[in-house]
Amino acid sequence: SFYSLKLENKTKGKLQRQICQVVLDHFGKQYTKELGDTWTGVRDVLTHPLCWQHAVLLNKFSWSSELENTLCLRGYRPLFQETLPYLPRSLKCYISRTPRRFPAQKHQIGKLKEYYLLNAASLLPVLALEVKDGEDVLDVCAAPGGKSVAILQCAYPGQFHCNEYDGLRSRWLKQTLESFIPDPLINSITVSKLDGRQIGDLNPELYDKILVDAPCSNDRSWLFSSDTQQATLRLIQRKELPSLQLQLLRSAVKALRPGGSLVYSTCTLSKAENSDVINLILNSCSNILPVDISDMGKAVSQEFTLLSGTQEHELLVLPEKEKAWGPMYVAKLKKI
């Protein structure tokens, strides 16, 4: 069958990728300070793409028993086996202990894809958001669309607004949604290209749940910058990211209804882009409170390595051998 295609060729290209020394040195300085001894193990995983893993998120709108059987035969197992505070039965994700690459499905017009390959840790912001049927949901920085697709595996929002400011990424988002979501439902999704910093003023107090999966210094991909000049420029511009992240969060707070909740996530280990940004929001907005997500943290601690000593409203997934998920920072807030 289609699923038993040669899976090994995919990883060959990854081997050729060169590590960008400028970025590694920069990260090394910062993360040794912030993570201590933990950084060594994390660095080993981040710099060896052959030990990276992919999870297989099933599409409930195009469900195939053949696919589930194939996954099980290949040694994949369901990702969440513990009882989580929020885990809709319709959300199904499979992982394999060893880094194997399941083939990606090609985009075919008029045919829904059966699964989405992703870093398993990127489901945590979606689980923390706890979307329920009928709620109005906003995904502020939605491309490439994996988290939007995952939200729709969990529940049927009343209004679902997926936004992506970048033109190219916005097209990618649209294609992802078209590949995974059937027609009647896709018509109820609004896809926009607004500047996320302005959504709060445009749509004040409109949403019950908001995901801010913010632009960040993407530790995994930055380490393999092929162009040293571009990498150096990125590292200079990196200092400006927390200010953008803060503006996106402030905008999301405005767009949130009182009683609504918000999840902030990044794929970086950087404290300046994670807890520092959240602390700034908590200290400057009297109507925002932290939400304890430590129960979710405990429930997923079998599958993910979490940094110890974080606050109750946040968690940070650290990539580790055999659990090469993350980096992924998640924090939850609510508006009163």
mmCIF file of C-alpha atoms in Angstrom:
data_model
loop_
_atom_site.group_PDB
_atom_site.id
_atom_site.type_symbol
_atom_site.label_atom_id
_atom_site.label_comp_id
_atom_site.label_asym_id
_atom_site.label_seq_id
_atom_site.Cartn_x
_atom_site.Cartn_y
_atom_site.Cartn_z
ATOM 1 C CA SER A 1 0.000 0.000 0.000
ATOM 2 C CA PHE A 2 0.895 3.680 -0.175
ATOM 3 C CA TYR A 3 2.074 3.681 3.450
ATOM 4 C CA SER A 4 4.812 1.134 2.912
ATOM 5 C CA LEU A 5 6.718 3.395 0.525
ATOM 6 C CA LYS A 6 10.420 3.724 1.165
ATOM 7 C CA LEU A 7 10.643 5.924 4.220
ATOM 8 C CA GLU A 8 14.394 6.094 4.539
ATOM 9 C CA ASN A 9 15.212 8.374 1.586
ATOM 10 C CA LYS A 10 13.548 11.308 3.305
ATOM 11 C CA THR A 11 16.199 11.572 6.032
ATOM 12 C CA LYS A 12 19.208 11.486 3.698
ATOM 13 C CA GLY A 13 18.905 15.180 2.796
ATOM 14 C CA LYS A 14 18.847 16.102 6.467
ATOM 15 C CA LEU A 15 22.314 14.612 6.918
ATOM 16 C CA GLN A 16 23.808 17.096 4.494
ATOM 17 C CA ARG A 17 22.616 20.109 6.469
ATOM 18 C CA GLN A 18 25.463 22.053 8.026
ATOM 19 C CA ILE A 19 25.271 23.500 11.501
ATOM 20 C CA CYS A 20 25.687 27.275 11.603
ATOM 21 C CA GLN A 21 28.512 27.899 14.072
ATOM 22 C CA VAL A 22 27.545 31.568 14.673
ATOM 23 C CA VAL A 23 24.090 30.541 15.851
ATOM 24 C CA LEU A 24 25.360 27.592 17.904
ATOM 25 C CA ASP A 25 27.840 29.822 19.746
ATOM 26 C CA HIS A 26 25.178 32.446 20.395
ATOM 27 C CA PHE A 27 22.686 29.859 21.701
ATOM 28 C CA GLY A 28 25.433 28.149 23.704
ATOM 29 C CA LYS A 29 26.257 31.324 25.623
ATOM 30 C CA GLN A 30 22.649 32.160 26.390
ATOM 31 C CA TYR A 31 21.278 28.692 27.095
ATOM 32 C CA THR A 32 24.167 27.563 29.275
ATOM 33 C CA LYS A 33 23.259 30.525 31.480
ATOM 34 C CA GLU A 34 19.508 29.840 31.392
ATOM 35 C CA LEU A 35 19.367 26.033 31.403
ATOM 36 C CA GLY A 36 22.664 25.052 33.042
ATOM 37 C CA ASP A 37 23.705 21.419 32.505
ATOM 38 C CA THR A 38 20.455 20.627 30.694
ATOM 39 C CA TRP A 39 21.666 22.546 27.641
ATOM 40 C CA THR A 40 24.291 19.914 26.713
ATOM 41 C CA GLY A 41 21.674 17.201 26.170
ATOM 42 C CA VAL A 42 19.301 19.562 24.399
ATOM 43 C CA ARG A 43 22.110 20.777 22.127
ATOM 44 C CA ASP A 44 22.963 17.191 21.163
ATOM 45 C CA VAL A 45 19.395 16.579 19.989
ATOM 46 C CA LEU A 46 18.993 19.924 18.203
ATOM 47 C CA THR A 47 22.237 19.489 16.261
ATOM 48 C CA HIS A 48 21.467 15.893 15.145
ATOM 49 C CA PRO A 49 18.444 15.934 12.818
ATOM 50 C CA LEU A 50 18.637 12.146 12.482
ATOM 51 C CA CYS A 51 17.306 11.766 16.011
ATOM 52 C CA TRP A 52 14.398 14.181 15.442
ATOM 53 C CA GLN A 53 10.943 12.647 15.511
ATOM 54 C CA HIS A 54 7.623 13.273 13.806
ATOM 55 C CA ALA A 55 4.225 12.593 15.241
ATOM 56 C CA VAL A 56 1.335 11.604 12.985
ATOM 57 C CA LEU A 57 -1.847 13.570 13.704
ATOM 58 C CA LEU A 58 -4.848 11.783 12.190
ATOM 59 C CA ASN A 59 -7.518 13.741 10.352
ATOM 60 C CA LYS A 60 -10.950 12.808 11.709
ATOM 61 C CA PHE A 61 -12.548 14.204 8.542
ATOM 62 C CA SER A 62 -10.751 11.621 6.412
ATOM 63 C CA TRP A 63 -10.400 8.728 8.785
ATOM 64 C CA SER A 64 -8.830 5.489 7.558
ATOM 65 C CA SER A 65 -8.656 2.249 9.506
ATOM 66 C CA GLU A 66 -5.937 1.081 7.109
ATOM 67 C CA LEU A 67 -3.774 3.987 8.241
ATOM 68 C CA GLU A 68 -4.279 3.218 11.933
ATOM 69 C CA ASN A 69 -3.431 -0.450 11.340
ATOM 70 C CA THR A 70 -0.314 0.470 9.358
ATOM 71 C CA LEU A 71 0.862 2.800 12.109
ATOM 72 C CA CYS A 72 0.384 0.113 14.750
ATOM 73 C CA LEU A 73 2.197 -2.486 12.615
ATOM 74 C CA ARG A 74 5.091 -0.069 12.199
ATOM 75 C CA GLY A 75 5.459 0.286 15.960
ATOM 76 C CA TYR A 76 3.630 3.586 16.383
ATOM 77 C CA ARG A 77 1.396 4.052 19.416
ATOM 78 C CA PRO A 78 -1.110 6.682 20.577
ATOM 79 C CA LEU A 79 0.681 9.729 21.983
ATOM 80 C CA PHE A 80 -1.591 10.534 24.916
ATOM 81 C CA GLN A 81 -2.268 7.454 26.989
ATOM 82 C CA GLU A 82 -2.534 9.194 30.355
ATOM 83 C CA THR A 83 -5.716 10.938 31.448
ATOM 84 C CA LEU A 84 -5.354 14.586 30.546
ATOM 85 C CA PRO A 85 -7.528 17.386 31.952
ATOM 86 C CA TYR A 86 -8.660 18.002 28.365
ATOM 87 C CA LEU A 87 -8.316 15.365 25.664
ATOM 88 C CA PRO A 88 -11.151 15.068 23.129
ATOM 89 C CA ARG A 89 -11.597 11.509 21.886
ATOM 90 C CA SER A 90 -11.542 12.840 18.326
ATOM 91 C CA LEU A 91 -7.923 14.020 18.672
ATOM 92 C CA LYS A 92 -5.718 11.110 17.666
ATOM 93 C CA CYS A 93 -1.979 11.327 17.348
ATOM 94 C CA TYR A 94 0.580 8.525 16.924
ATOM 95 C CA ILE A 95 4.265 8.484 17.776
ATOM 96 C CA SER A 96 7.076 6.008 17.382
ATOM 97 C CA ARG A 97 9.844 5.606 19.928
ATOM 98 C CA THR A 98 12.505 5.562 17.248
ATOM 99 C CA PRO A 99 12.998 8.461 14.843
ATOM 100 C CA ARG A 100 11.265 7.212 11.721
ATOM 101 C CA ARG A 101 9.914 9.408 8.995
ATOM 102 C CA PHE A 102 6.396 8.649 7.837
ATOM 103 C CA PRO A 103 5.915 9.847 4.221
ATOM 104 C CA ALA A 104 4.240 13.241 3.832
ATOM 105 C CA GLN A 105 1.077 13.272 1.730
ATOM 106 C CA LYS A 106 0.954 15.388 -1.424
ATOM 107 C CA HIS A 107 -1.704 18.062 -1.864
ATOM 108 C CA GLN A 108 -4.481 16.797 -4.181
ATOM 109 C CA ILE A 109 -7.315 19.099 -5.131
ATOM 110 C CA GLY A 110 -10.644 17.781 -3.912
ATOM 111 C CA LYS A 111 -9.086 15.082 -1.738
ATOM 112 C CA LEU A 112 -8.600 15.432 1.999
ATOM 113 C CA LYS A 113 -5.329 14.336 3.563
ATOM 114 C CA GLU A 114 -5.509 11.588 6.172
ATOM 115 C CA TYR A 115 -2.793 12.870 8.495
ATOM 116 C CA TYR A 116 -0.489 15.763 9.363
ATOM 117 C CA LEU A 117 3.150 15.324 10.399
ATOM 118 C CA LEU A 118 4.205 17.540 13.279
ATOM 119 C CA ASN A 119 6.376 17.984 16.344
ATOM 120 C CA ALA A 120 4.237 16.309 19.027
ATOM 121 C CA ALA A 121 4.928 19.168 21.450
ATOM 122 C CA SER A 122 3.018 21.560 19.213
ATOM 123 C CA LEU A 123 -0.225 19.868 20.322
ATOM 124 C CA LEU A 124 0.320 21.116 23.883
ATOM 125 C CA PRO A 125 -0.760 24.727 23.192
ATOM 126 C CA VAL A 126 -3.921 23.314 21.577
ATOM 127 C CA LEU A 127 -4.651 21.071 24.583
ATOM 128 C CA ALA A 128 -3.985 23.967 26.967
ATOM 129 C CA LEU A 129 -6.517 26.114 25.064
ATOM 130 C CA GLU A 130 -9.342 23.605 25.826
ATOM 131 C CA VAL A 131 -11.597 24.658 22.938
ATOM 132 C CA LYS A 132 -15.207 23.521 23.278
ATOM 133 C CA ASP A 133 -17.952 23.299 20.654
ATOM 134 C CA GLY A 134 -19.524 26.643 19.805
ATOM 135 C CA GLU A 135 -16.759 28.851 21.205
ATOM 136 C CA ASP A 136 -15.391 31.713 19.120
ATOM 137 C CA VAL A 137 -11.705 31.068 18.498
ATOM 138 C CA LEU A 138 -8.851 33.140 17.072
ATOM 139 C CA ASP A 139 -5.483 31.761 15.938
ATOM 140 C CA VAL A 140 -3.418 34.960 15.585
ATOM 141 C CA CYS A 141 -0.311 33.597 13.801
ATOM 142 C CA ALA A 142 -1.819 30.518 12.220
ATOM 143 C CA ALA A 143 0.533 29.455 9.387
ATOM 144 C CA PRO A 144 1.466 26.810 8.390
ATOM 145 C CA GLY A 145 -1.802 25.622 9.951
ATOM 146 C CA GLY A 146 -0.984 22.552 12.045
ATOM 147 C CA LYS A 147 -2.405 24.012 15.260
ATOM 148 C CA SER A 148 -5.542 25.256 13.465
ATOM 149 C CA VAL A 149 -6.070 21.749 12.079
ATOM 150 C CA ALA A 150 -5.512 20.277 15.562
ATOM 151 C CA ILE A 151 -8.055 22.681 17.106
ATOM 152 C CA LEU A 152 -10.619 21.456 14.555
ATOM 153 C CA GLN A 153 -9.847 17.839 15.508
ATOM 154 C CA CYS A 154 -10.862 18.759 19.068
ATOM 155 C CA ALA A 155 -14.057 20.764 18.651
ATOM 156 C CA TYR A 156 -16.351 22.706 16.309
ATOM 157 C CA PRO A 157 -15.866 26.403 17.085
ATOM 158 C CA GLY A 158 -18.795 28.797 16.579
ATOM 159 C CA GLN A 159 -16.529 31.202 14.693
ATOM 160 C CA PHE A 160 -12.996 30.213 13.813
ATOM 161 C CA HIS A 161 -10.706 33.024 12.713
ATOM 162 C CA CYS A 162 -7.284 31.989 11.377
ATOM 163 C CA ASN A 163 -4.944 34.895 10.751
ATOM 164 C CA GLU A 164 -1.525 35.085 9.105
ATOM 165 C CA TYR A 165 0.127 38.406 8.305
ATOM 166 C CA ASP A 166 2.835 37.089 5.972
ATOM 167 C CA GLY A 167 1.561 36.718 2.393
ATOM 168 C CA LEU A 168 3.457 33.565 1.451
ATOM 169 C CA ARG A 169 2.700 31.848 4.771
ATOM 170 C CA SER A 170 -0.932 32.880 4.454
ATOM 171 C CA ARG A 171 -1.229 30.956 1.158
ATOM 172 C CA TRP A 172 0.359 27.979 2.871
ATOM 173 C CA LEU A 173 -2.212 28.229 5.687
ATOM 174 C CA LYS A 174 -5.116 28.288 3.199
ATOM 175 C CA GLN A 175 -3.769 25.227 1.434
ATOM 176 C CA THR A 176 -3.330 23.350 4.728
ATOM 177 C CA LEU A 177 -6.923 24.081 5.740
ATOM 178 C CA GLU A 178 -8.211 23.030 2.306
ATOM 179 C CA SER A 179 -6.231 19.793 2.550
ATOM 180 C CA PHE A 180 -7.691 18.812 5.927
ATOM 181 C CA ILE A 181 -11.095 20.402 6.425
ATOM 182 C CA PRO A 182 -14.226 19.410 4.467
ATOM 183 C CA ASP A 183 -16.368 21.930 2.582
ATOM 184 C CA PRO A 184 -19.279 22.873 4.818
ATOM 185 C CA LEU A 185 -16.884 23.423 7.712
ATOM 186 C CA ILE A 186 -14.243 25.271 5.714
ATOM 187 C CA ASN A 187 -16.869 27.892 4.811
ATOM 188 C CA SER A 188 -17.288 28.748 8.490
ATOM 189 C CA ILE A 189 -13.571 29.520 8.892
ATOM 190 C CA THR A 190 -12.364 33.076 8.324
ATOM 191 C CA VAL A 191 -8.820 33.323 6.970
ATOM 192 C CA SER A 192 -7.321 36.818 7.148
ATOM 193 C CA LYS A 193 -3.980 38.542 6.541
ATOM 194 C CA LEU A 194 -4.208 41.187 9.271
ATOM 195 C CA ASP A 195 -1.329 42.536 11.294
ATOM 196 C CA GLY A 196 -1.858 40.621 14.541
ATOM 197 C CA ARG A 197 -0.936 43.747 16.515
ATOM 198 C CA GLN A 198 -4.125 45.415 15.241
ATOM 199 C CA ILE A 199 -6.647 42.613 15.728
ATOM 200 C CA GLY A 200 -7.465 43.758 19.274
ATOM 201 C CA ASP A 201 -8.543 47.185 18.046
ATOM 202 C CA LEU A 202 -10.401 45.768 15.032
ATOM 203 C CA ASN A 203 -12.206 43.004 16.966
ATOM 204 C CA PRO A 204 -12.413 44.044 20.631
ATOM 205 C CA GLU A 205 -13.723 41.410 23.088
ATOM 206 C CA LEU A 206 -14.889 39.108 20.301
ATOM 207 C CA TYR A 207 -13.303 35.742 21.155
ATOM 208 C CA ASP A 208 -13.640 33.120 23.902
ATOM 209 C CA LYS A 209 -10.302 31.462 23.163
ATOM 210 C CA ILE A 210 -7.174 32.871 21.505
ATOM 211 C CA LEU A 211 -3.956 31.165 20.484
ATOM 212 C CA VAL A 212 -0.881 33.348 20.054
ATOM 213 C CA ASP A 213 1.716 30.993 18.563
ATOM 214 C CA ALA A 214 4.144 33.857 18.213
ATOM 215 C CA PRO A 215 6.930 34.462 15.699
ATOM 216 C CA CYS A 216 10.088 33.571 17.621
ATOM 217 C CA SER A 217 13.711 32.646 17.171
ATOM 218 C CA ASN A 218 13.116 29.120 15.934
ATOM 219 C CA ASP A 219 15.941 27.214 17.633
ATOM 220 C CA ARG A 220 15.716 24.133 15.404
ATOM 221 C CA SER A 221 15.775 25.830 12.016
ATOM 222 C CA TRP A 222 18.097 28.696 12.968
ATOM 223 C CA LEU A 223 20.853 26.232 13.888
ATOM 224 C CA PHE A 224 20.905 25.147 10.229
ATOM 225 C CA SER A 225 20.968 28.616 8.640
ATOM 226 C CA SER A 226 22.878 28.007 5.419
ATOM 227 C CA ASP A 227 23.910 31.634 5.108
ATOM 228 C CA THR A 228 26.159 33.019 7.862
ATOM 229 C CA GLN A 229 25.322 36.619 6.943
ATOM 230 C CA GLN A 230 21.603 35.952 7.158
ATOM 231 C CA ALA A 231 22.148 34.132 10.465
ATOM 232 C CA THR A 232 24.108 37.057 11.897
ATOM 233 C CA LEU A 233 21.331 39.432 10.846
ATOM 234 C CA ARG A 234 18.745 37.161 12.452
ATOM 235 C CA LEU A 235 20.673 37.178 15.720
ATOM 236 C CA ILE A 236 20.744 40.987 15.698
ATOM 237 C CA GLN A 237 17.011 41.189 14.958
ATOM 238 C CA ARG A 238 16.356 38.576 17.637
ATOM 239 C CA LYS A 239 16.550 41.308 20.277
ATOM 240 C CA GLU A 240 13.454 42.925 18.778
ATOM 241 C CA LEU A 241 11.271 39.800 18.944
ATOM 242 C CA PRO A 242 10.131 40.190 22.602
ATOM 243 C CA SER A 243 8.697 43.613 21.781
ATOM 244 C CA LEU A 244 6.712 42.173 18.828
ATOM 245 C CA GLN A 245 5.551 39.240 20.982
ATOM 246 C CA LEU A 246 4.390 41.629 23.694
ATOM 247 C CA GLN A 247 2.455 43.729 21.161
ATOM 248 C CA LEU A 248 0.771 40.597 19.767
ATOM 249 C CA LEU A 249 -0.186 39.519 23.291
ATOM 250 C CA ARG A 250 -1.571 42.975 24.182
ATOM 251 C CA SER A 251 -3.643 42.899 21.003
ATOM 252 C CA ALA A 252 -4.923 39.396 21.838
ATOM 253 C CA VAL A 253 -5.871 40.535 25.352
ATOM 254 C CA LYS A 254 -8.028 43.291 23.807
ATOM 255 C CA ALA A 255 -9.656 40.807 21.421
ATOM 256 C CA LEU A 256 -10.518 38.439 24.296
ATOM 257 C CA ARG A 257 -13.910 38.474 26.007
ATOM 258 C CA PRO A 258 -13.912 38.805 29.794
ATOM 259 C CA GLY A 259 -13.907 35.217 31.076
ATOM 260 C CA GLY A 260 -12.033 34.088 27.970
ATOM 261 C CA SER A 261 -8.594 32.503 27.949
ATOM 262 C CA LEU A 262 -5.461 32.806 25.902
ATOM 263 C CA VAL A 263 -2.521 30.521 25.218
ATOM 264 C CA TYR A 264 0.875 31.894 24.251
ATOM 265 C CA SER A 265 3.414 29.542 22.672
ATOM 266 C CA THR A 266 6.818 29.637 20.971
ATOM 267 C CA CYS A 267 9.292 27.068 19.641
ATOM 268 C CA THR A 268 12.315 28.625 21.339
ATOM 269 C CA LEU A 269 14.063 27.980 24.654
ATOM 270 C CA SER A 270 14.778 31.686 25.085
ATOM 271 C CA LYS A 271 13.650 33.129 28.437
ATOM 272 C CA ALA A 272 13.477 36.640 26.905
ATOM 273 C CA GLU A 273 10.812 35.421 24.449
ATOM 274 C CA ASN A 274 9.001 33.164 26.906
ATOM 275 C CA SER A 275 8.521 33.807 30.614
ATOM 276 C CA ASP A 276 9.872 37.374 30.412
ATOM 277 C CA VAL A 277 7.150 38.313 27.908
ATOM 278 C CA ILE A 278 4.444 36.620 30.005
ATOM 279 C CA ASN A 279 5.662 38.306 33.196
ATOM 280 C CA LEU A 280 5.507 41.696 31.452
ATOM 281 C CA ILE A 281 1.881 41.086 30.473
ATOM 282 C CA LEU A 282 0.929 39.842 33.956
ATOM 283 C CA ASN A 283 2.604 42.812 35.612
ATOM 284 C CA SER A 284 1.095 45.414 33.294
ATOM 285 C CA CYS A 285 -2.503 44.185 32.750
ATOM 286 C CA SER A 286 -4.675 44.216 35.837
ATOM 287 C CA ASN A 287 -7.409 42.244 34.031
ATOM 288 C CA ILE A 288 -5.149 39.273 33.187
ATOM 289 C CA LEU A 289 -4.515 36.323 35.487
ATOM 290 C CA PRO A 290 -2.275 33.261 35.091
ATOM 291 C CA VAL A 291 -4.017 29.890 34.671
ATOM 292 C CA ASP A 292 -2.492 26.818 36.312
ATOM 293 C CA ILE A 293 -1.612 24.195 33.648
ATOM 294 C CA SER A 294 0.559 22.020 35.882
ATOM 295 C CA ASP A 295 -2.024 19.162 35.717
ATOM 296 C CA MET A 296 -1.520 18.971 31.971
ATOM 297 C CA GLY A 297 2.245 19.096 32.548
ATOM 298 C CA LYS A 298 2.085 16.160 34.956
ATOM 299 C CA ALA A 299 -0.131 14.168 32.606
ATOM 300 C CA VAL A 300 2.283 14.530 29.668
ATOM 301 C CA SER A 301 5.536 14.177 31.625
ATOM 302 C CA GLN A 302 5.863 10.538 30.463
ATOM 303 C CA GLU A 303 6.096 11.628 26.836
ATOM 304 C CA PHE A 304 7.796 15.007 27.141
ATOM 305 C CA THR A 305 10.757 16.246 29.142
ATOM 306 C CA LEU A 306 9.729 19.462 30.866
ATOM 307 C CA LEU A 307 12.071 22.036 32.350
ATOM 308 C CA SER A 308 11.732 21.916 36.111
ATOM 309 C CA GLY A 309 11.181 25.039 38.193
ATOM 310 C CA THR A 310 8.829 26.832 35.785
ATOM 311 C CA GLN A 311 5.752 28.595 37.175
ATOM 312 C CA GLU A 312 2.354 26.870 37.343
ATOM 313 C CA HIS A 313 0.930 28.738 34.343
ATOM 314 C CA GLU A 314 3.771 27.747 31.981
ATOM 315 C CA LEU A 315 5.786 24.799 30.722
ATOM 316 C CA LEU A 316 8.819 24.348 28.506
ATOM 317 C CA VAL A 317 9.406 21.122 26.567
ATOM 318 C CA LEU A 318 13.099 20.242 26.248
ATOM 319 C CA PRO A 319 14.171 17.946 23.391
ATOM 320 C CA GLU A 320 15.879 14.799 24.683
ATOM 321 C CA LYS A 321 17.156 11.603 23.061
ATOM 322 C CA GLU A 322 14.156 9.367 22.306
ATOM 323 C CA LYS A 323 11.841 12.212 23.288
ATOM 324 C CA ALA A 324 13.128 14.679 20.718
ATOM 325 C CA TRP A 325 10.011 16.884 20.948
ATOM 326 C CA GLY A 326 10.170 20.639 21.392
ATOM 327 C CA PRO A 327 11.482 23.151 22.130
ATOM 328 C CA MET A 328 7.970 24.337 22.931
ATOM 329 C CA TYR A 329 6.984 26.959 25.467
ATOM 330 C CA VAL A 330 3.335 27.162 26.563
ATOM 331 C CA ALA A 331 1.696 29.666 28.917
ATOM 332 C CA LYS A 332 -1.987 30.182 29.711
ATOM 333 C CA LEU A 333 -3.731 33.380 30.819
ATOM 334 C CA LYS A 334 -7.323 34.435 31.374
ATOM 335 C CA LYS A 335 -9.157 37.749 31.251
ATOM 336 C CA ILE A 336 -11.375 38.842 34.105
#
